[in-house]
Amino acid sequence: MNYSYKLVEIYKETKGYSQDKQAAMDIPKLSKGVLANIKAGTRHLTAEQALFIANESGLNVEEVIINLGIEKSKSEEEKSVYESLAKKIKAAGHSAAMLLLAAGLVLGIAQNEPEGSLCAP
């Protein structure tokens, strides 16, 4: 399954839809014919359509746009650049999550320290 159609499937699941035509009626500038071509892999969602789905489905918009770029890439070099960006965003996300986790642990430890401790707030 191509990435564009995967996004449509995610949108259908989010909205509780069972048919492609239900999604086509919601997604901006998407006809049933174009959706059939997306499903067949001969067309792709536009950035506007992908962003609409991302926002409606609670997806990370940066990841959606980069993955759409990977799908639409016309050369290996272009695809490689998008994949590199995807890795950097994913790594940054993991780093941010680790920082938040570490900060939460430090705050949790500080709150549990006895009065007069160096860690006490």
Short mmCIF file of N, CA and C in Angstrom, two decimals:
data_model
loop_
_atom_site.label_atom_id
_atom_site.label_comp_id
_atom_site.label_asym_id
_atom_site.label_seq_id
_atom_site.Cartn_x
_atom_site.Cartn_y
_atom_site.Cartn_z
N MET A 1 0.85 -1.17 0.00
CA MET A 1 0.00 0.00 0.00
C MET A 1 0.90 1.24 0.00
N ASN A 2 0.59 2.20 -0.88
CA ASN A 2 1.39 3.42 -0.94
C ASN A 2 1.04 4.35 0.22
N TYR A 3 1.92 5.30 0.47
CA TYR A 3 1.76 6.17 1.64
C TYR A 3 0.51 7.04 1.55
N SER A 4 0.21 7.56 0.37
CA SER A 4 -0.97 8.41 0.22
C SER A 4 -2.24 7.64 0.59
N TYR A 5 -2.35 6.42 0.09
CA TYR A 5 -3.55 5.67 0.40
C TYR A 5 -3.57 5.23 1.87
N LYS A 6 -2.40 5.00 2.43
CA LYS A 6 -2.32 4.67 3.86
C LYS A 6 -2.90 5.83 4.68
N LEU A 7 -2.57 7.07 4.29
CA LEU A 7 -3.13 8.23 4.98
C LEU A 7 -4.66 8.26 4.87
N VAL A 8 -5.17 7.94 3.69
CA VAL A 8 -6.62 7.90 3.50
C VAL A 8 -7.24 6.84 4.41
N GLU A 9 -6.59 5.71 4.52
CA GLU A 9 -7.08 4.64 5.39
C GLU A 9 -7.08 5.08 6.86
N ILE A 10 -6.03 5.79 7.27
CA ILE A 10 -5.95 6.31 8.63
C ILE A 10 -7.10 7.29 8.87
N TYR A 11 -7.34 8.15 7.88
CA TYR A 11 -8.43 9.13 8.00
C TYR A 11 -9.77 8.41 8.12
N LYS A 12 -9.99 7.40 7.29
CA LYS A 12 -11.25 6.65 7.35
C LYS A 12 -11.43 6.02 8.73
N GLU A 13 -10.37 5.46 9.26
CA GLU A 13 -10.43 4.83 10.59
C GLU A 13 -10.74 5.88 11.67
N THR A 14 -10.08 7.04 11.56
CA THR A 14 -10.31 8.12 12.52
C THR A 14 -11.76 8.56 12.53
N LYS A 15 -12.34 8.66 11.35
CA LYS A 15 -13.72 9.14 11.22
C LYS A 15 -14.77 8.03 11.35
N GLY A 16 -14.31 6.79 11.39
CA GLY A 16 -15.25 5.67 11.47
C GLY A 16 -15.92 5.36 10.14
N TYR A 17 -15.27 5.74 9.05
CA TYR A 17 -15.81 5.51 7.71
C TYR A 17 -15.43 4.11 7.23
N SER A 18 -16.29 3.54 6.40
CA SER A 18 -15.99 2.24 5.83
C SER A 18 -15.74 2.31 4.33
N GLN A 19 -16.11 3.42 3.71
CA GLN A 19 -15.98 3.54 2.25
C GLN A 19 -15.08 4.70 1.86
N ASP A 20 -14.34 4.50 0.77
CA ASP A 20 -13.46 5.53 0.26
C ASP A 20 -14.23 6.80 -0.10
N LYS A 21 -15.41 6.65 -0.65
CA LYS A 21 -16.16 7.82 -1.10
C LYS A 21 -16.54 8.74 0.06
N GLN A 22 -16.67 8.19 1.27
CA GLN A 22 -16.94 9.03 2.43
C GLN A 22 -15.75 9.94 2.71
N ALA A 23 -14.55 9.38 2.63
CA ALA A 23 -13.34 10.17 2.84
C ALA A 23 -13.17 11.19 1.72
N ALA A 24 -13.45 10.79 0.48
CA ALA A 24 -13.29 11.69 -0.67
C ALA A 24 -14.17 12.93 -0.53
N MET A 25 -15.32 12.78 0.09
CA MET A 25 -16.22 13.93 0.27
C MET A 25 -15.65 14.93 1.28
N ASP A 26 -14.85 14.47 2.24
CA ASP A 26 -14.30 15.34 3.28
C ASP A 26 -12.98 16.00 2.88
N ILE A 27 -12.11 15.25 2.24
CA ILE A 27 -10.75 15.69 1.96
C ILE A 27 -10.79 16.74 0.83
N PRO A 28 -10.16 17.90 1.05
CA PRO A 28 -10.21 18.98 0.07
C PRO A 28 -9.73 18.56 -1.33
N LYS A 29 -10.49 18.95 -2.32
CA LYS A 29 -10.12 18.76 -3.73
C LYS A 29 -9.81 17.30 -4.07
N LEU A 30 -10.55 16.37 -3.49
CA LEU A 30 -10.33 14.95 -3.76
C LEU A 30 -11.61 14.34 -4.30
N SER A 31 -11.56 13.91 -5.54
CA SER A 31 -12.72 13.25 -6.14
C SER A 31 -12.58 11.74 -5.98
N LYS A 32 -13.68 11.04 -6.23
CA LYS A 32 -13.62 9.57 -6.15
C LYS A 32 -12.67 9.02 -7.21
N GLY A 33 -12.62 9.64 -8.37
CA GLY A 33 -11.72 9.19 -9.44
C GLY A 33 -10.26 9.35 -9.07
N VAL A 34 -9.92 10.51 -8.51
CA VAL A 34 -8.54 10.74 -8.08
C VAL A 34 -8.19 9.77 -6.96
N LEU A 35 -9.13 9.55 -6.06
CA LEU A 35 -8.88 8.61 -4.96
C LEU A 35 -8.65 7.20 -5.49
N ALA A 36 -9.36 6.82 -6.53
CA ALA A 36 -9.13 5.50 -7.14
C ALA A 36 -7.71 5.42 -7.71
N ASN A 37 -7.24 6.51 -8.31
CA ASN A 37 -5.86 6.54 -8.83
C ASN A 37 -4.83 6.51 -7.71
N ILE A 38 -5.14 7.15 -6.59
CA ILE A 38 -4.25 7.10 -5.43
C ILE A 38 -4.17 5.68 -4.92
N LYS A 39 -5.32 5.04 -4.83
CA LYS A 39 -5.36 3.64 -4.37
C LYS A 39 -4.56 2.73 -5.30
N ALA A 40 -4.62 3.02 -6.60
CA ALA A 40 -3.88 2.22 -7.59
C ALA A 40 -2.39 2.56 -7.61
N GLY A 41 -2.02 3.67 -6.96
CA GLY A 41 -0.61 4.05 -6.92
C GLY A 41 -0.15 4.90 -8.09
N THR A 42 -1.09 5.41 -8.89
CA THR A 42 -0.71 6.22 -10.05
C THR A 42 -0.77 7.72 -9.75
N ARG A 43 -1.32 8.10 -8.61
CA ARG A 43 -1.37 9.50 -8.16
C ARG A 43 -1.03 9.54 -6.68
N HIS A 44 -0.81 10.75 -6.19
CA HIS A 44 -0.49 10.96 -4.78
C HIS A 44 -1.39 12.06 -4.22
N LEU A 45 -1.52 12.07 -2.92
CA LEU A 45 -2.19 13.19 -2.27
C LEU A 45 -1.36 14.45 -2.48
N THR A 46 -2.01 15.59 -2.46
CA THR A 46 -1.27 16.86 -2.45
C THR A 46 -0.84 17.14 -1.01
N ALA A 47 0.06 18.08 -0.85
CA ALA A 47 0.49 18.47 0.50
C ALA A 47 -0.71 18.99 1.29
N GLU A 48 -1.57 19.76 0.63
CA GLU A 48 -2.77 20.29 1.30
C GLU A 48 -3.66 19.16 1.82
N GLN A 49 -3.86 18.15 1.01
CA GLN A 49 -4.70 17.01 1.41
C GLN A 49 -4.04 16.22 2.53
N ALA A 50 -2.73 16.02 2.43
CA ALA A 50 -2.01 15.27 3.46
C ALA A 50 -2.05 16.01 4.79
N LEU A 51 -1.89 17.34 4.74
CA LEU A 51 -1.96 18.14 5.97
C LEU A 51 -3.35 18.10 6.58
N PHE A 52 -4.37 18.13 5.75
CA PHE A 52 -5.75 18.02 6.24
C PHE A 52 -5.92 16.71 7.00
N ILE A 53 -5.48 15.61 6.41
CA ILE A 53 -5.60 14.30 7.06
C ILE A 53 -4.78 14.27 8.35
N ALA A 54 -3.56 14.79 8.30
CA ALA A 54 -2.71 14.80 9.50
C ALA A 54 -3.39 15.55 10.64
N ASN A 55 -3.90 16.72 10.34
CA ASN A 55 -4.55 17.53 11.38
C ASN A 55 -5.82 16.87 11.90
N GLU A 56 -6.60 16.30 11.03
CA GLU A 56 -7.85 15.65 11.44
C GLU A 56 -7.60 14.36 12.21
N SER A 57 -6.48 13.71 11.93
CA SER A 57 -6.18 12.40 12.53
C SER A 57 -5.17 12.47 13.66
N GLY A 58 -4.68 13.66 13.96
CA GLY A 58 -3.72 13.80 15.05
C GLY A 58 -2.34 13.25 14.73
N LEU A 59 -1.95 13.32 13.46
CA LEU A 59 -0.64 12.83 13.04
C LEU A 59 0.38 13.97 13.08
N ASN A 60 1.65 13.62 13.17
CA ASN A 60 2.73 14.60 13.13
C ASN A 60 2.83 15.15 11.70
N VAL A 61 2.55 16.44 11.54
CA VAL A 61 2.50 17.02 10.19
C VAL A 61 3.86 16.99 9.49
N GLU A 62 4.93 17.17 10.24
CA GLU A 62 6.26 17.13 9.62
C GLU A 62 6.55 15.75 9.05
N GLU A 63 6.26 14.73 9.82
CA GLU A 63 6.49 13.36 9.34
C GLU A 63 5.62 13.05 8.13
N VAL A 64 4.38 13.51 8.15
CA VAL A 64 3.47 13.26 7.03
C VAL A 64 4.01 13.89 5.76
N ILE A 65 4.43 15.16 5.84
CA ILE A 65 4.93 15.85 4.65
C ILE A 65 6.21 15.21 4.14
N ILE A 66 7.09 14.82 5.05
CA ILE A 66 8.34 14.19 4.61
C ILE A 66 8.06 12.83 3.97
N ASN A 67 7.19 12.03 4.57
CA ASN A 67 6.87 10.74 3.98
C ASN A 67 6.17 10.89 2.63
N LEU A 68 5.35 11.92 2.50
CA LEU A 68 4.73 12.20 1.20
C LEU A 68 5.81 12.58 0.19
N GLY A 69 6.77 13.38 0.62
CA GLY A 69 7.89 13.74 -0.25
C GLY A 69 8.68 12.53 -0.70
N ILE A 70 8.90 11.59 0.22
CA ILE A 70 9.60 10.35 -0.14
C ILE A 70 8.81 9.61 -1.21
N GLU A 71 7.50 9.52 -1.01
CA GLU A 71 6.64 8.81 -1.98
C GLU A 71 6.67 9.48 -3.35
N LYS A 72 6.70 10.81 -3.39
CA LYS A 72 6.64 11.54 -4.65
C LYS A 72 8.01 11.73 -5.31
N SER A 73 9.08 11.36 -4.62
CA SER A 73 10.43 11.58 -5.14
C SER A 73 10.60 11.00 -6.53
N LYS A 74 11.24 11.81 -7.37
CA LYS A 74 11.46 11.38 -8.75
C LYS A 74 12.88 10.88 -8.98
N SER A 75 13.75 11.07 -7.99
CA SER A 75 15.13 10.58 -8.12
C SER A 75 15.57 9.97 -6.79
N GLU A 76 16.58 9.16 -6.87
CA GLU A 76 17.13 8.55 -5.66
C GLU A 76 17.75 9.60 -4.75
N GLU A 77 18.36 10.63 -5.35
CA GLU A 77 18.97 11.70 -4.55
C GLU A 77 17.90 12.44 -3.74
N GLU A 78 16.80 12.77 -4.41
CA GLU A 78 15.71 13.46 -3.72
C GLU A 78 15.14 12.59 -2.61
N LYS A 79 14.94 11.32 -2.89
CA LYS A 79 14.43 10.38 -1.89
C LYS A 79 15.38 10.29 -0.71
N SER A 80 16.67 10.25 -0.99
CA SER A 80 17.69 10.15 0.05
C SER A 80 17.65 11.38 0.98
N VAL A 81 17.44 12.56 0.40
CA VAL A 81 17.38 13.78 1.21
C VAL A 81 16.18 13.73 2.14
N TYR A 82 15.02 13.34 1.60
CA TYR A 82 13.82 13.23 2.43
C TYR A 82 14.02 12.19 3.55
N GLU A 83 14.63 11.06 3.22
CA GLU A 83 14.86 10.03 4.23
C GLU A 83 15.80 10.52 5.32
N SER A 84 16.81 11.30 4.93
CA SER A 84 17.73 11.87 5.91
C SER A 84 17.00 12.83 6.84
N LEU A 85 16.12 13.66 6.27
CA LEU A 85 15.31 14.57 7.10
C LEU A 85 14.41 13.79 8.06
N ALA A 86 13.82 12.72 7.57
CA ALA A 86 12.95 11.91 8.42
C ALA A 86 13.72 11.34 9.61
N LYS A 87 14.94 10.88 9.36
CA LYS A 87 15.76 10.34 10.44
C LYS A 87 16.10 11.41 11.46
N LYS A 88 16.40 12.62 10.98
CA LYS A 88 16.75 13.72 11.88
C LYS A 88 15.55 14.12 12.74
N ILE A 89 14.39 14.16 12.14
CA ILE A 89 13.18 14.51 12.90
C ILE A 89 12.89 13.43 13.94
N LYS A 90 13.01 12.19 13.53
CA LYS A 90 12.75 11.10 14.46
C LYS A 90 13.75 11.13 15.61
N ALA A 91 15.03 11.38 15.30
CA ALA A 91 16.07 11.45 16.34
C ALA A 91 15.81 12.63 17.27
N ALA A 92 15.41 13.75 16.70
CA ALA A 92 15.11 14.93 17.53
C ALA A 92 13.93 14.65 18.43
N GLY A 93 12.95 13.93 17.92
CA GLY A 93 11.79 13.57 18.74
C GLY A 93 12.18 12.67 19.89
N HIS A 94 13.05 11.70 19.61
CA HIS A 94 13.52 10.81 20.67
C HIS A 94 14.35 11.58 21.69
N SER A 95 15.18 12.50 21.22
CA SER A 95 15.99 13.30 22.13
C SER A 95 15.12 14.16 23.03
N ALA A 96 14.11 14.77 22.44
CA ALA A 96 13.19 15.61 23.22
C ALA A 96 12.45 14.76 24.24
N ALA A 97 12.04 13.57 23.85
CA ALA A 97 11.33 12.68 24.78
C ALA A 97 12.25 12.29 25.94
N MET A 98 13.50 12.02 25.64
CA MET A 98 14.45 11.66 26.68
C MET A 98 14.69 12.83 27.64
N LEU A 99 14.79 14.04 27.08
CA LEU A 99 14.96 15.22 27.94
C LEU A 99 13.76 15.42 28.86
N LEU A 100 12.57 15.24 28.32
CA LEU A 100 11.36 15.38 29.14
C LEU A 100 11.32 14.30 30.23
N LEU A 101 11.69 13.08 29.86
CA LEU A 101 11.71 11.99 30.83
C LEU A 101 12.73 12.28 31.93
N ALA A 102 13.92 12.72 31.54
CA ALA A 102 14.96 13.04 32.53
C ALA A 102 14.50 14.18 33.44
N ALA A 103 13.90 15.21 32.87
CA ALA A 103 13.42 16.33 33.68
C ALA A 103 12.34 15.85 34.65
N GLY A 104 11.46 14.99 34.18
CA GLY A 104 10.42 14.45 35.05
C GLY A 104 10.99 13.63 36.18
N LEU A 105 12.02 12.85 35.89
CA LEU A 105 12.66 12.05 36.94
C LEU A 105 13.33 12.94 37.96
N VAL A 106 14.03 13.97 37.50
CA VAL A 106 14.71 14.89 38.42
C VAL A 106 13.68 15.58 39.31
N LEU A 107 12.60 16.06 38.71
CA LEU A 107 11.56 16.72 39.51
C LEU A 107 10.92 15.75 40.49
N GLY A 108 10.70 14.54 40.06
CA GLY A 108 10.12 13.52 40.94
C GLY A 108 11.02 13.20 42.10
N ILE A 109 12.31 13.08 41.85
CA ILE A 109 13.28 12.80 42.91
C ILE A 109 13.34 13.98 43.87
N ALA A 110 13.39 15.20 43.31
CA ALA A 110 13.48 16.39 44.15
C ALA A 110 12.26 16.51 45.06
N GLN A 111 11.11 16.16 44.59
CA GLN A 111 9.89 16.26 45.40
C GLN A 111 9.86 15.22 46.52
N ASN A 112 10.59 14.15 46.37
CA ASN A 112 10.58 13.07 47.36
C ASN A 112 11.75 13.17 48.35
N GLU A 113 12.63 14.18 48.19
CA GLU A 113 13.76 14.35 49.08
C GLU A 113 13.30 14.88 50.41
N PRO A 114 13.94 14.47 51.51
CA PRO A 114 13.57 15.00 52.84
C PRO A 114 13.88 16.50 52.94
N GLU A 115 13.15 17.18 53.82
CA GLU A 115 13.34 18.61 54.04
C GLU A 115 14.80 18.89 54.41
N GLY A 116 15.39 19.95 53.87
CA GLY A 116 16.77 20.31 54.16
C GLY A 116 17.76 19.65 53.24
N SER A 117 17.32 18.77 52.35
CA SER A 117 18.20 18.12 51.39
C SER A 117 18.64 19.11 50.33
N LEU A 118 19.77 18.85 49.70
CA LEU A 118 20.25 19.70 48.63
C LEU A 118 19.30 19.71 47.44
N CYS A 119 18.53 18.66 47.26
CA CYS A 119 17.62 18.56 46.13
C CYS A 119 16.24 19.14 46.45
N ALA A 120 16.02 19.50 47.70
CA ALA A 120 14.68 19.98 48.08
C ALA A 120 14.38 21.28 47.36
N PRO A 121 13.13 21.46 46.90
CA PRO A 121 12.77 22.67 46.17
C PRO A 121 12.73 23.88 47.07
#
